[in-house]
Structure formats: structure tokens, C-alpha cells
Amino acid sequence: RKEVEQDPGPFNVPEGATVAFNCTYSNSASQSFFWYRQDCRKEPKLLMSVYSSGNEDGRFTAQLNRASQYISLLIRDSKLSDSATYLCAKGYGGSQGNLIFGKGTKLSVKP
Amino acid sequence: DAGVTQSPTHLIKTRGQQVTLRCSPKSGHDTVSWYQQALGQGPQFIFQYYEEEERQRGNFPDRFSGHQFPNYSSELNVNALLLGDSALYLCASSLRWRGAQETQYFGPGTRLLVL
């Protein structure tokens, strides 16, 4: 089993739709989790860090479920500009810090 | 405030050649990590440099080596290039604070094509 697995996608949704991405992980020693957004042929950009209590930033909500070992990202009221690949990643705290990424899920928001 | 910069942006090499990629971290950052992203895949961790030493390494062969300079910039070297080394190579910088690594910020990447 891969350490981080994501919904295969692609997700094709109309503008205004709500879309949810899930990501499962193995190795419960992971301490930190992230969602990155990557536009075509560009670098990943941090969208949100994911905390145990869940966190929200405008139309985006991220949640972490340690018991079931998954993280989720909810995008409400999708915009055309949300079209991108969404990568989930887990990292380790302390003196380590490399990120382990999933393969990413492509989102296309259509007019 | 300059972000993470990488050079070159694109590179074409042939099998067996050697390549050096460069990264300058974001201002104030002291840790540099390198990732390889093949087409359709997520980035894969190669190694991380802090205080001019390799601190962690992913599952990559010894053909991949690196260096960090006193100004925190870093190089990634790949010897004996294989076709499978064709990928986007991403550099990410971060700051270590009280032994923990803060958020990583990625550079625009170097796109390497091996023919």
C-alpha cells in the first residue's frame, strides 16, 4: 500500500458545485498534513495545512481523521480558477521534514 | 522578498551525461529539499540539506547527489543520466525553528528531458 493515496479523478464539475477530495495515508507516525495546489506545468503551492480540529479558509475546508487515517478537502462554490491538480501530502515533525505526496487529483471546473 | 529560484528552467541531455541543477532558497530559509516529479505523479523526495549536510534521503540511487553552500543555496547533481530521469525537479526551502521544520515553499522547478 502506498503511503499516501488519493482519489484518482479527474473530477469534472460545473461552476458553483461543491467538490470533495479524500486522501488516505499509512504510518500513523505522521504528524503534519497538507493540501497543495498545482497548476499545469507549475510548482505545487501550499493551499492549506490540515489540523486535527479541521480548518477553514474561505471556500476551502480541510479535515483530518487520525482514527481512520484520512484527510479531506472540501471546495464550496467552485470557480473556474479552481481548476488544477490537488496534491495531499504528509510530513514529519521534529528534525525530519520531507513530504510524501499522493499522485494528485485533477479538478476541472466548467462554465 | 524573493521566493525560491531555480536554474535552469529547462534542460535537454542525452543518456549517460551528467547534470547540475541549482536552487536559491527563499530569503530567511536555511533548509533545502529536492523532489523529483514524473509526469502524472506527485513529487518524490530525493534529499534534504541543512547546515551544508545531507540530513535525509529518499529512495534514490547514489547517482543523485547534492550540496549546500554557506549561503544556503543548493545544487542537485545527477550522473549517468537515464531516460527515466526525465522529470520536473523541484526545490523546496523552509526554515528550521526549534528543531522542527516549518512550511516548505517550492521553486518553479527545472524540467529535465533525457534523450
Tab-separated table of N, CA and C in Angstrom, chain A residues 2 34 36 38 40-46 49 87 92-104, chain B residues 10 33 35 37 40-45 48 56 88 90 96 99-101 103-109 111:
chain	number	residue	atom	x	y	z
A	2	LYS	N	0.558	2.202	-0.876
A	2	LYS	CA	1.335	3.432	-0.925
A	2	LYS	C	1.083	4.216	0.365
A	34	PHE	N	-0.919	18.238	4.636
A	34	PHE	CA	-1.078	19.438	3.836
A	34	PHE	C	-1.858	19.148	2.576
A	36	TYR	N	-1.761	20.771	-1.250
A	36	TYR	CA	-1.100	21.663	-2.194
A	36	TYR	C	-1.920	21.722	-3.463
A	38	GLN	N	-1.523	22.470	-7.579
A	38	GLN	CA	-0.511	22.566	-8.637
A	38	GLN	C	-1.199	22.846	-9.963
A	40	CYS	N	-1.041	23.512	-14.105
A	40	CYS	CA	-0.344	22.790	-15.161
A	40	CYS	C	1.057	23.360	-15.389
A	41	ARG	N	2.057	22.504	-15.292
A	41	ARG	CA	3.450	22.866	-15.567
A	41	ARG	C	3.998	23.926	-14.600
A	42	LYS	N	3.397	23.977	-13.428
A	42	LYS	CA	3.877	24.907	-12.401
A	42	LYS	C	4.265	24.131	-11.148
A	43	GLU	N	4.828	24.858	-10.160
A	43	GLU	CA	5.197	24.206	-8.924
A	43	GLU	C	3.995	24.058	-7.994
A	44	PRO	N	4.040	23.102	-7.064
A	44	PRO	CA	2.978	22.995	-6.051
A	44	PRO	C	3.005	24.232	-5.152
A	45	LYS	N	1.818	24.687	-4.811
A	45	LYS	CA	1.703	25.815	-3.879
A	45	LYS	C	0.828	25.390	-2.711
A	46	LEU	N	1.277	25.711	-1.512
A	46	LEU	CA	0.542	25.310	-0.329
A	46	LEU	C	-0.837	25.953	-0.318
A	49	SER	N	-2.648	23.870	5.469
A	49	SER	CA	-2.180	22.853	6.405
A	49	SER	C	-3.429	22.248	7.033
A	87	LEU	N	-2.871	18.101	-4.571
A	87	LEU	CA	-1.971	17.092	-4.010
A	87	LEU	C	-2.105	17.073	-2.496
A	92	TYR	N	6.702	14.907	8.476
A	92	TYR	CA	7.090	14.500	9.804
A	92	TYR	C	7.689	15.690	10.518
A	93	GLY	N	7.396	15.839	11.749
A	93	GLY	CA	7.932	16.945	12.510
A	93	GLY	C	9.290	16.612	13.068
A	94	GLY	N	9.690	17.308	14.069
A	94	GLY	CA	10.985	17.075	14.680
A	94	GLY	C	12.091	17.461	13.730
A	95	SER	N	13.148	16.708	13.727
A	95	SER	CA	14.303	17.053	12.911
A	95	SER	C	14.130	16.615	11.466
A	96	GLN	N	13.072	15.864	11.207
A	96	GLN	CA	12.832	15.438	9.834
A	96	GLN	C	11.928	16.457	9.165
A	97	GLY	N	11.524	16.162	7.999
A	97	GLY	CA	10.620	17.119	7.387
A	97	GLY	C	10.321	16.885	5.939
A	98	ASN	N	10.705	15.738	5.395
A	98	ASN	CA	10.365	15.522	3.998
A	98	ASN	C	8.868	15.273	3.872
A	99	LEU	N	8.348	15.655	2.731
A	99	LEU	CA	6.939	15.468	2.453
A	99	LEU	C	6.764	14.248	1.562
A	100	ILE	N	5.721	13.491	1.840
A	100	ILE	CA	5.338	12.371	0.987
A	100	ILE	C	4.008	12.735	0.355
A	101	PHE	N	4.002	12.767	-0.964
A	101	PHE	CA	2.836	13.230	-1.705
A	101	PHE	C	2.042	12.073	-2.282
A	102	GLY	N	0.748	12.329	-2.450
A	102	GLY	CA	-0.059	11.460	-3.273
A	102	GLY	C	0.159	11.814	-4.737
A	103	LYS	N	-0.522	11.069	-5.626
A	103	LYS	CA	-0.343	11.316	-7.059
A	103	LYS	C	-1.085	12.558	-7.529
A	104	GLY	N	-2.012	13.019	-6.721
A	104	GLY	CA	-2.771	14.198	-7.099
A	104	GLY	C	-4.092	13.856	-7.757
B	10	HIS	N	14.723	24.868	-18.102
B	10	HIS	CA	14.606	23.682	-18.942
B	10	HIS	C	16.004	23.190	-19.318
B	33	SER	N	15.178	21.175	0.275
B	33	SER	CA	14.811	19.798	-0.081
B	33	SER	C	14.643	19.718	-1.585
B	35	TYR	N	12.974	17.442	-4.829
B	35	TYR	CA	11.962	16.468	-5.197
B	35	TYR	C	12.016	16.232	-6.702
B	37	GLN	N	9.496	15.044	-9.805
B	37	GLN	CA	8.100	14.822	-10.166
B	37	GLN	C	8.007	14.334	-11.599
B	40	GLY	N	2.422	13.029	-14.314
B	40	GLY	CA	1.272	12.319	-13.769
B	40	GLY	C	1.458	11.781	-12.363
B	41	GLN	N	2.565	12.105	-11.745
B	41	GLN	CA	2.849	11.625	-10.388
B	41	GLN	C	2.990	12.797	-9.431
B	42	GLY	N	2.936	12.504	-8.156
B	42	GLY	CA	3.236	13.523	-7.163
B	42	GLY	C	4.743	13.639	-6.988
B	43	PRO	N	5.199	14.730	-6.423
B	43	PRO	CA	6.637	14.877	-6.177
B	43	PRO	C	7.158	13.774	-5.259
B	44	GLN	N	8.375	13.300	-5.558
B	44	GLN	CA	9.030	12.299	-4.707
B	44	GLN	C	10.270	12.902	-4.090
B	45	PHE	N	10.412	12.730	-2.802
B	45	PHE	CA	11.519	13.306	-2.056
B	45	PHE	C	12.839	12.654	-2.438
B	48	GLN	N	17.399	16.123	1.544
B	48	GLN	CA	17.274	17.414	2.207
B	48	GLN	C	18.620	17.839	2.775
B	56	GLN	N	18.550	13.944	5.251
B	56	GLN	CA	17.611	12.863	4.973
B	56	GLN	C	17.680	12.539	3.504
B	88	LEU	N	10.291	16.780	-13.747
B	88	LEU	CA	10.386	18.127	-13.195
B	88	LEU	C	11.097	17.999	-11.847
B	90	LEU	N	12.061	19.725	-8.477
B	90	LEU	CA	11.585	20.820	-7.634
B	90	LEU	C	12.480	20.981	-6.422
B	96	ARG	N	14.178	25.938	9.705
B	96	ARG	CA	14.116	25.108	10.908
B	96	ARG	C	13.970	26.032	12.107
B	99	GLY	N	14.237	23.037	16.077
B	99	GLY	CA	14.351	21.634	15.716
B	99	GLY	C	13.262	21.125	14.800
B	100	ALA	N	12.242	21.934	14.570
B	100	ALA	CA	11.158	21.483	13.689
B	100	ALA	C	11.227	22.254	12.387
B	101	GLN	N	10.792	21.611	11.336
B	101	GLN	CA	10.817	22.269	10.035
B	101	GLN	C	9.478	22.949	9.781
B	103	THR	N	6.908	25.288	7.164
B	103	THR	CA	6.305	25.033	5.860
B	103	THR	C	7.327	25.114	4.729
B	104	GLN	N	7.221	24.188	3.792
B	104	GLN	CA	8.097	24.192	2.627
B	104	GLN	C	7.463	24.978	1.483
B	105	TYR	N	8.276	25.788	0.841
B	105	TYR	CA	7.852	26.566	-0.321
B	105	TYR	C	8.648	26.096	-1.531
B	106	PHE	N	7.930	25.833	-2.606
B	106	PHE	CA	8.561	25.261	-3.789
B	106	PHE	C	8.993	26.323	-4.788
B	107	GLY	N	10.088	26.034	-5.453
B	107	GLY	CA	10.510	26.836	-6.582
B	107	GLY	C	9.784	26.392	-7.840
B	108	PRO	N	9.996	27.112	-8.966
B	108	PRO	CA	9.279	26.813	-10.204
B	108	PRO	C	9.727	25.521	-10.872
B	109	GLY	N	10.854	24.981	-10.440
B	109	GLY	CA	11.299	23.699	-10.979
B	109	GLY	C	12.199	23.818	-12.197
B	111	ARG	N	12.793	21.595	-15.631
B	111	ARG	CA	12.249	20.483	-16.417
B	111	ARG	C	13.398	19.838	-17.187
